[in-house]
Amino acid sequence: GIDELPVMGRGQGVQLQKYKDGGLADARGFVMAEGLSWAMGGTPARTRTEGDVSFWKGARGSAGRLPPTGFPRDNKFG
């Protein structure tokens, strides 16, 4: 969680995640108990909430996994 991030001086940075290819496209903070929500395409506009995100949770600085089914192809939360 957010408590894993060190407090750093101004102008310094911390690595959140490693990437094999590409890089960070979007980021969002959320409460694990409430799940993660994102906008889905279509008319009318829909929102999907993934309640169990434990599969995608990893240690800070580790490589990530592929996004869940239904996640936007542009990798943005919308």
PDB file of N, CA and C in Angstrom:
ATOM      1  N   GLY A   1       0.800  -1.179   0.000  1.00  0.00           N
ATOM      2  CA  GLY A   1       0.000   0.000   0.000  1.00  0.00           C
ATOM      3  C   GLY A   1       0.856   1.262   0.000  1.00  0.00           C
ATOM      4  N   ILE A   2       0.196   2.346   0.211  1.00  0.00           N
ATOM      5  CA  ILE A   2       0.858   3.648   0.208  1.00  0.00           C
ATOM      6  C   ILE A   2       1.877   3.749   1.339  1.00  0.00           C
ATOM      7  N   ASP A   3       1.694   2.969   2.394  1.00  0.00           N
ATOM      8  CA  ASP A   3       2.638   2.988   3.517  1.00  0.00           C
ATOM      9  C   ASP A   3       3.992   2.381   3.149  1.00  0.00           C
ATOM     10  N   GLU A   4       4.086   1.687   2.004  1.00  0.00           N
ATOM     11  CA  GLU A   4       5.358   1.125   1.543  1.00  0.00           C
ATOM     12  C   GLU A   4       6.260   2.176   0.910  1.00  0.00           C
ATOM     13  N   LEU A   5       5.706   3.338   0.559  1.00  0.00           N
ATOM     14  CA  LEU A   5       6.485   4.383  -0.101  1.00  0.00           C
ATOM     15  C   LEU A   5       7.281   5.178   0.924  1.00  0.00           C
ATOM     16  N   PRO A   6       8.566   5.376   0.674  1.00  0.00           N
ATOM     17  CA  PRO A   6       9.372   6.156   1.607  1.00  0.00           C
ATOM     18  C   PRO A   6       9.086   7.651   1.475  1.00  0.00           C
ATOM     19  N   VAL A   7       9.272   8.379   2.576  1.00  0.00           N
ATOM     20  CA  VAL A   7       9.171   9.832   2.547  1.00  0.00           C
ATOM     21  C   VAL A   7      10.500  10.351   2.015  1.00  0.00           C
ATOM     22  N   MET A   8      10.440  11.166   0.964  1.00  0.00           N
ATOM     23  CA  MET A   8      11.660  11.631   0.311  1.00  0.00           C
ATOM     24  C   MET A   8      11.670  13.144   0.235  1.00  0.00           C
ATOM     25  N   GLY A   9      12.864  13.688   0.091  1.00  0.00           N
ATOM     26  CA  GLY A   9      13.023  15.123  -0.048  1.00  0.00           C
ATOM     27  C   GLY A   9      12.508  15.614  -1.388  1.00  0.00           C
ATOM     28  N   ARG A  10      12.294  16.897  -1.471  1.00  0.00           N
ATOM     29  CA  ARG A  10      11.791  17.512  -2.700  1.00  0.00           C
ATOM     30  C   ARG A  10      12.770  17.282  -3.859  1.00  0.00           C
ATOM     31  N   GLY A  11      12.231  16.938  -5.013  1.00  0.00           N
ATOM     32  CA  GLY A  11      13.057  16.732  -6.191  1.00  0.00           C
ATOM     33  C   GLY A  11      13.595  15.321  -6.337  1.00  0.00           C
ATOM     34  N   GLN A  12      13.329  14.460  -5.375  1.00  0.00           N
ATOM     35  CA  GLN A  12      13.767  13.070  -5.461  1.00  0.00           C
ATOM     36  C   GLN A  12      12.581  12.213  -5.882  1.00  0.00           C
ATOM     37  N   GLY A  13      12.848  11.017  -6.343  1.00  0.00           N
ATOM     38  CA  GLY A  13      11.770  10.141  -6.785  1.00  0.00           C
ATOM     39  C   GLY A  13      11.928   8.745  -6.227  1.00  0.00           C
ATOM     40  N   VAL A  14      10.903   7.948  -6.390  1.00  0.00           N
ATOM     41  CA  VAL A  14      10.907   6.566  -5.935  1.00  0.00           C
ATOM     42  C   VAL A  14      10.323   5.703  -7.054  1.00  0.00           C
ATOM     43  N   GLN A  15      10.909   4.523  -7.273  1.00  0.00           N
ATOM     44  CA  GLN A  15      10.414   3.623  -8.310  1.00  0.00           C
ATOM     45  C   GLN A  15       9.201   2.878  -7.778  1.00  0.00           C
ATOM     46  N   LEU A  16       8.080   3.026  -8.471  1.00  0.00           N
ATOM     47  CA  LEU A  16       6.853   2.357  -8.058  1.00  0.00           C
ATOM     48  C   LEU A  16       6.740   0.958  -8.633  1.00  0.00           C
ATOM     49  N   GLN A  17       7.190   0.778  -9.878  1.00  0.00           N
ATOM     50  CA  GLN A  17       7.026  -0.501 -10.552  1.00  0.00           C
ATOM     51  C   GLN A  17       8.064  -0.633 -11.652  1.00  0.00           C
ATOM     52  N   LYS A  18       8.489  -1.869 -11.923  1.00  0.00           N
ATOM     53  CA  LYS A  18       9.409  -2.143 -13.026  1.00  0.00           C
ATOM     54  C   LYS A  18       8.597  -2.600 -14.229  1.00  0.00           C
ATOM     55  N   TYR A  19       9.108  -2.329 -15.417  1.00  0.00           N
ATOM     56  CA  TYR A  19       8.412  -2.689 -16.650  1.00  0.00           C
ATOM     57  C   TYR A  19       9.347  -3.441 -17.577  1.00  0.00           C
ATOM     58  N   LYS A  20       8.851  -4.528 -18.173  1.00  0.00           N
ATOM     59  CA  LYS A  20       9.627  -5.239 -19.189  1.00  0.00           C
ATOM     60  C   LYS A  20       9.620  -4.425 -20.472  1.00  0.00           C
ATOM     61  N   ASP A  21       8.449  -3.992 -20.889  1.00  0.00           N
ATOM     62  CA  ASP A  21       8.264  -3.185 -22.100  1.00  0.00           C
ATOM     63  C   ASP A  21       7.337  -2.028 -21.743  1.00  0.00           C
ATOM     64  N   GLY A  22       7.538  -0.875 -22.359  1.00  0.00           N
ATOM     65  CA  GLY A  22       6.641   0.258 -22.146  1.00  0.00           C
ATOM     66  C   GLY A  22       6.890   0.945 -20.822  1.00  0.00           C
ATOM     67  N   GLY A  23       5.834   1.493 -20.251  1.00  0.00           N
ATOM     68  CA  GLY A  23       5.959   2.234 -19.004  1.00  0.00           C
ATOM     69  C   GLY A  23       4.594   2.527 -18.410  1.00  0.00           C
ATOM     70  N   LEU A  24       4.571   3.401 -17.433  1.00  0.00           N
ATOM     71  CA  LEU A  24       3.347   3.751 -16.731  1.00  0.00           C
ATOM     72  C   LEU A  24       2.432   4.554 -17.643  1.00  0.00           C
ATOM     73  N   ALA A  25       1.175   4.131 -17.779  1.00  0.00           N
ATOM     74  CA  ALA A  25       0.207   4.830 -18.616  1.00  0.00           C
ATOM     75  C   ALA A  25      -0.743   5.670 -17.771  1.00  0.00           C
ATOM     76  N   ASP A  26      -1.068   5.216 -16.558  1.00  0.00           N
ATOM     77  CA  ASP A  26      -2.021   5.907 -15.701  1.00  0.00           C
ATOM     78  C   ASP A  26      -1.851   5.364 -14.280  1.00  0.00           C
ATOM     79  N   ALA A  27      -2.281   6.120 -13.306  1.00  0.00           N
ATOM     80  CA  ALA A  27      -2.215   5.675 -11.908  1.00  0.00           C
ATOM     81  C   ALA A  27      -3.447   6.177 -11.171  1.00  0.00           C
ATOM     82  N   ARG A  28      -3.896   5.395 -10.208  1.00  0.00           N
ATOM     83  CA  ARG A  28      -5.051   5.789  -9.412  1.00  0.00           C
ATOM     84  C   ARG A  28      -4.922   5.175  -8.025  1.00  0.00           C
ATOM     85  N   GLY A  29      -5.177   5.961  -7.021  1.00  0.00           N
ATOM     86  CA  GLY A  29      -5.234   5.458  -5.655  1.00  0.00           C
ATOM     87  C   GLY A  29      -6.641   4.955  -5.364  1.00  0.00           C
ATOM     88  N   PHE A  30      -6.754   3.928  -4.543  1.00  0.00           N
ATOM     89  CA  PHE A  30      -8.077   3.399  -4.203  1.00  0.00           C
ATOM     90  C   PHE A  30      -7.992   2.654  -2.883  1.00  0.00           C
ATOM     91  N   VAL A  31      -9.151   2.368  -2.302  1.00  0.00           N
ATOM     92  CA  VAL A  31      -9.254   1.616  -1.056  1.00  0.00           C
ATOM     93  C   VAL A  31      -9.489   0.154  -1.420  1.00  0.00           C
ATOM     94  N   MET A  32      -8.593  -0.736  -0.967  1.00  0.00           N
ATOM     95  CA  MET A  32      -8.689  -2.160  -1.336  1.00  0.00           C
ATOM     96  C   MET A  32     -10.063  -2.746  -1.018  1.00  0.00           C
ATOM     97  N   ALA A  33     -10.640  -2.381   0.119  1.00  0.00           N
ATOM     98  CA  ALA A  33     -11.927  -2.939   0.523  1.00  0.00           C
ATOM     99  C   ALA A  33     -13.054  -2.536  -0.431  1.00  0.00           C
ATOM    100  N   GLU A  34     -12.905  -1.394  -1.119  1.00  0.00           N
ATOM    101  CA  GLU A  34     -13.935  -0.916  -2.040  1.00  0.00           C
ATOM    102  C   GLU A  34     -13.716  -1.416  -3.462  1.00  0.00           C
ATOM    103  N   GLY A  35     -12.539  -1.935  -3.768  1.00  0.00           N
ATOM    104  CA  GLY A  35     -12.235  -2.412  -5.110  1.00  0.00           C
ATOM    105  C   GLY A  35     -11.779  -1.284  -6.017  1.00  0.00           C
ATOM    106  N   LEU A  36     -11.460  -1.631  -7.249  1.00  0.00           N
ATOM    107  CA  LEU A  36     -10.964  -0.684  -8.244  1.00  0.00           C
ATOM    108  C   LEU A  36     -11.994  -0.535  -9.356  1.00  0.00           C
ATOM    109  N   SER A  37     -12.367   0.710  -9.670  1.00  0.00           N
ATOM    110  CA  SER A  37     -13.369   0.983 -10.702  1.00  0.00           C
ATOM    111  C   SER A  37     -12.739   1.702 -11.876  1.00  0.00           C
ATOM    112  N   TRP A  38     -13.270   1.443 -13.074  1.00  0.00           N
ATOM    113  CA  TRP A  38     -12.836   2.173 -14.262  1.00  0.00           C
ATOM    114  C   TRP A  38     -13.987   2.239 -15.255  1.00  0.00           C
ATOM    115  N   ALA A  39     -13.936   3.269 -16.106  1.00  0.00           N
ATOM    116  CA  ALA A  39     -14.966   3.480 -17.114  1.00  0.00           C
ATOM    117  C   ALA A  39     -14.770   2.496 -18.257  1.00  0.00           C
ATOM    118  N   MET A  40     -15.879   1.968 -18.757  1.00  0.00           N
ATOM    119  CA  MET A  40     -15.852   1.080 -19.914  1.00  0.00           C
ATOM    120  C   MET A  40     -16.553   1.787 -21.063  1.00  0.00           C
ATOM    121  N   GLY A  41     -16.188   1.440 -22.267  1.00  0.00           N
ATOM    122  CA  GLY A  41     -16.801   2.058 -23.436  1.00  0.00           C
ATOM    123  C   GLY A  41     -18.232   1.601 -23.632  1.00  0.00           C
ATOM    124  N   GLY A  42     -18.837   2.114 -24.664  1.00  0.00           N
ATOM    125  CA  GLY A  42     -20.195   1.707 -24.995  1.00  0.00           C
ATOM    126  C   GLY A  42     -21.204   2.792 -24.682  1.00  0.00           C
ATOM    127  N   THR A  43     -22.411   2.573 -25.174  1.00  0.00           N
ATOM    128  CA  THR A  43     -23.504   3.494 -24.916  1.00  0.00           C
ATOM    129  C   THR A  43     -24.631   2.696 -24.313  1.00  0.00           C
ATOM    130  N   PRO A  44     -25.152   2.999 -23.170  1.00  0.00           N
ATOM    131  CA  PRO A  44     -24.709   4.085 -22.292  1.00  0.00           C
ATOM    132  C   PRO A  44     -23.368   3.750 -21.637  1.00  0.00           C
ATOM    133  N   ALA A  45     -22.706   4.767 -21.118  1.00  0.00           N
ATOM    134  CA  ALA A  45     -21.404   4.576 -20.468  1.00  0.00           C
ATOM    135  C   ALA A  45     -21.560   3.639 -19.273  1.00  0.00           C
ATOM    136  N   ARG A  46     -20.614   2.731 -19.143  1.00  0.00           N
ATOM    137  CA  ARG A  46     -20.661   1.761 -18.048  1.00  0.00           C
ATOM    138  C   ARG A  46     -19.406   1.898 -17.197  1.00  0.00           C
ATOM    139  N   THR A  47     -19.501   1.467 -15.957  1.00  0.00           N
ATOM    140  CA  THR A  47     -18.363   1.448 -15.047  1.00  0.00           C
ATOM    141  C   THR A  47     -18.223   0.034 -14.511  1.00  0.00           C
ATOM    142  N   ARG A  48     -17.006  -0.476 -14.508  1.00  0.00           N
ATOM    143  CA  ARG A  48     -16.748  -1.806 -13.949  1.00  0.00           C
ATOM    144  C   ARG A  48     -15.979  -1.644 -12.652  1.00  0.00           C
ATOM    145  N   THR A  49     -16.342  -2.430 -11.650  1.00  0.00           N
ATOM    146  CA  THR A  49     -15.626  -2.444 -10.381  1.00  0.00           C
ATOM    147  C   THR A  49     -15.113  -3.852 -10.139  1.00  0.00           C
ATOM    148  N   GLU A  50     -13.822  -3.976  -9.961  1.00  0.00           N
ATOM    149  CA  GLU A  50     -13.176  -5.259  -9.662  1.00  0.00           C
ATOM    150  C   GLU A  50     -12.956  -5.293  -8.157  1.00  0.00           C
ATOM    151  N   GLY A  51     -13.700  -6.161  -7.466  1.00  0.00           N
ATOM    152  CA  GLY A  51     -13.633  -6.216  -6.011  1.00  0.00           C
ATOM    153  C   GLY A  51     -12.388  -6.894  -5.479  1.00  0.00           C
ATOM    154  N   ASP A  52     -11.925  -7.938  -6.156  1.00  0.00           N
ATOM    155  CA  ASP A  52     -10.754  -8.680  -5.691  1.00  0.00           C
ATOM    156  C   ASP A  52      -9.576  -8.379  -6.607  1.00  0.00           C
ATOM    157  N   VAL A  53      -8.702  -7.489  -6.167  1.00  0.00           N
ATOM    158  CA  VAL A  53      -7.535  -7.109  -6.967  1.00  0.00           C
ATOM    159  C   VAL A  53      -6.263  -7.761  -6.432  1.00  0.00           C
ATOM    160  N   SER A  54      -6.407  -8.755  -5.567  1.00  0.00           N
ATOM    161  CA  SER A  54      -5.236  -9.387  -4.945  1.00  0.00           C
ATOM    162  C   SER A  54      -4.319 -10.047  -5.976  1.00  0.00           C
ATOM    163  N   PHE A  55      -4.878 -10.537  -7.095  1.00  0.00           N
ATOM    164  CA  PHE A  55      -4.056 -11.157  -8.139  1.00  0.00           C
ATOM    165  C   PHE A  55      -3.060 -10.160  -8.727  1.00  0.00           C
ATOM    166  N   TRP A  56      -3.460  -8.891  -8.831  1.00  0.00           N
ATOM    167  CA  TRP A  56      -2.611  -7.865  -9.442  1.00  0.00           C
ATOM    168  C   TRP A  56      -1.763  -7.120  -8.419  1.00  0.00           C
ATOM    169  N   LYS A  57      -1.957  -7.398  -7.146  1.00  0.00           N
ATOM    170  CA  LYS A  57      -1.178  -6.714  -6.114  1.00  0.00           C
ATOM    171  C   LYS A  57       0.199  -7.362  -6.022  1.00  0.00           C
ATOM    172  N   GLY A  58       1.220  -6.536  -6.042  1.00  0.00           N
ATOM    173  CA  GLY A  58       2.587  -7.030  -5.939  1.00  0.00           C
ATOM    174  C   GLY A  58       3.402  -6.127  -5.043  1.00  0.00           C
ATOM    175  N   ALA A  59       4.611  -6.526  -4.777  1.00  0.00           N
ATOM    176  CA  ALA A  59       5.505  -5.713  -3.961  1.00  0.00           C
ATOM    177  C   ALA A  59       5.942  -4.481  -4.752  1.00  0.00           C
ATOM    178  N   ARG A  60       6.193  -3.392  -4.054  1.00  0.00           N
ATOM    179  CA  ARG A  60       6.649  -2.166  -4.710  1.00  0.00           C
ATOM    180  C   ARG A  60       7.940  -2.441  -5.463  1.00  0.00           C
ATOM    181  N   GLY A  61       7.992  -2.007  -6.702  1.00  0.00           N
ATOM    182  CA  GLY A  61       9.186  -2.195  -7.517  1.00  0.00           C
ATOM    183  C   GLY A  61       9.217  -3.492  -8.299  1.00  0.00           C
ATOM    184  N   SER A  62       8.201  -4.348  -8.146  1.00  0.00           N
ATOM    185  CA  SER A  62       8.185  -5.610  -8.886  1.00  0.00           C
ATOM    186  C   SER A  62       7.455  -5.432 -10.218  1.00  0.00           C
ATOM    187  N   ALA A  63       7.658  -6.370 -11.134  1.00  0.00           N
ATOM    188  CA  ALA A  63       7.006  -6.320 -12.444  1.00  0.00           C
ATOM    189  C   ALA A  63       5.519  -6.600 -12.285  1.00  0.00           C
ATOM    190  N   GLY A  64       4.700  -5.913 -13.066  1.00  0.00           N
ATOM    191  CA  GLY A  64       3.254  -6.073 -12.972  1.00  0.00           C
ATOM    192  C   GLY A  64       2.731  -7.217 -13.819  1.00  0.00           C
ATOM    193  N   ARG A  65       1.438  -7.464 -13.696  1.00  0.00           N
ATOM    194  CA  ARG A  65       0.767  -8.496 -14.482  1.00  0.00           C
ATOM    195  C   ARG A  65      -0.142  -7.822 -15.500  1.00  0.00           C
ATOM    196  N   LEU A  66      -0.643  -8.597 -16.443  1.00  0.00           N
ATOM    197  CA  LEU A  66      -1.559  -8.063 -17.442  1.00  0.00           C
ATOM    198  C   LEU A  66      -2.835  -7.571 -16.766  1.00  0.00           C
ATOM    199  N   PRO A  67      -3.472  -6.532 -17.314  1.00  0.00           N
ATOM    200  CA  PRO A  67      -4.694  -5.998 -16.703  1.00  0.00           C
ATOM    201  C   PRO A  67      -5.850  -6.984 -16.827  1.00  0.00           C
ATOM    202  N   PRO A  68      -6.898  -6.809 -16.003  1.00  0.00           N
ATOM    203  CA  PRO A  68      -8.040  -7.721 -16.039  1.00  0.00           C
ATOM    204  C   PRO A  68      -8.833  -7.593 -17.339  1.00  0.00           C
ATOM    205  N   THR A  69      -9.619  -8.610 -17.645  1.00  0.00           N
ATOM    206  CA  THR A  69     -10.491  -8.596 -18.808  1.00  0.00           C
ATOM    207  C   THR A  69     -11.448  -7.417 -18.700  1.00  0.00           C
ATOM    208  N   GLY A  70     -11.610  -6.689 -19.786  1.00  0.00           N
ATOM    209  CA  GLY A  70     -12.506  -5.537 -19.785  1.00  0.00           C
ATOM    210  C   GLY A  70     -11.815  -4.224 -19.480  1.00  0.00           C
ATOM    211  N   PHE A  71     -10.525  -4.270 -19.132  1.00  0.00           N
ATOM    212  CA  PHE A  71      -9.788  -3.039 -18.858  1.00  0.00           C
ATOM    213  C   PHE A  71      -9.542  -2.322 -20.184  1.00  0.00           C
ATOM    214  N   PRO A  72      -9.636  -0.979 -20.211  1.00  0.00           N
ATOM    215  CA  PRO A  72      -9.465  -0.246 -21.474  1.00  0.00           C
ATOM    216  C   PRO A  72      -8.143  -0.574 -22.172  1.00  0.00           C
ATOM    217  N   ARG A  73      -8.170  -0.689 -23.489  1.00  0.00           N
ATOM    218  CA  ARG A  73      -6.983  -1.042 -24.270  1.00  0.00           C
ATOM    219  C   ARG A  73      -5.906   0.032 -24.225  1.00  0.00           C
ATOM    220  N   ASP A  74      -6.292   1.285 -23.967  1.00  0.00           N
ATOM    221  CA  ASP A  74      -5.288   2.351 -23.884  1.00  0.00           C
ATOM    222  C   ASP A  74      -4.645   2.427 -22.494  1.00  0.00           C
ATOM    223  N   ASN A  75      -5.035   1.491 -21.599  1.00  0.00           N
ATOM    224  CA  ASN A  75      -4.491   1.395 -20.239  1.00  0.00           C
ATOM    225  C   ASN A  75      -4.732   2.645 -19.405  1.00  0.00           C
ATOM    226  N   LYS A  76      -5.832   3.332 -19.635  1.00  0.00           N
ATOM    227  CA  LYS A  76      -6.210   4.515 -18.853  1.00  0.00           C
ATOM    228  C   LYS A  76      -7.479   4.192 -18.070  1.00  0.00           C
ATOM    229  N   PHE A  77      -7.566   4.719 -16.856  1.00  0.00           N
ATOM    230  CA  PHE A  77      -8.743   4.469 -16.029  1.00  0.00           C
ATOM    231  C   PHE A  77      -9.966   5.242 -16.506  1.00  0.00           C
ATOM    232  N   GLY A  78      -9.768   6.301 -17.267  1.00  0.00           N
ATOM    233  CA  GLY A  78     -10.871   7.058 -17.848  1.00  0.00           C
ATOM    234  C   GLY A  78     -11.510   8.065 -16.989  1.00  0.00           C
TER     235      GLY A  78
END
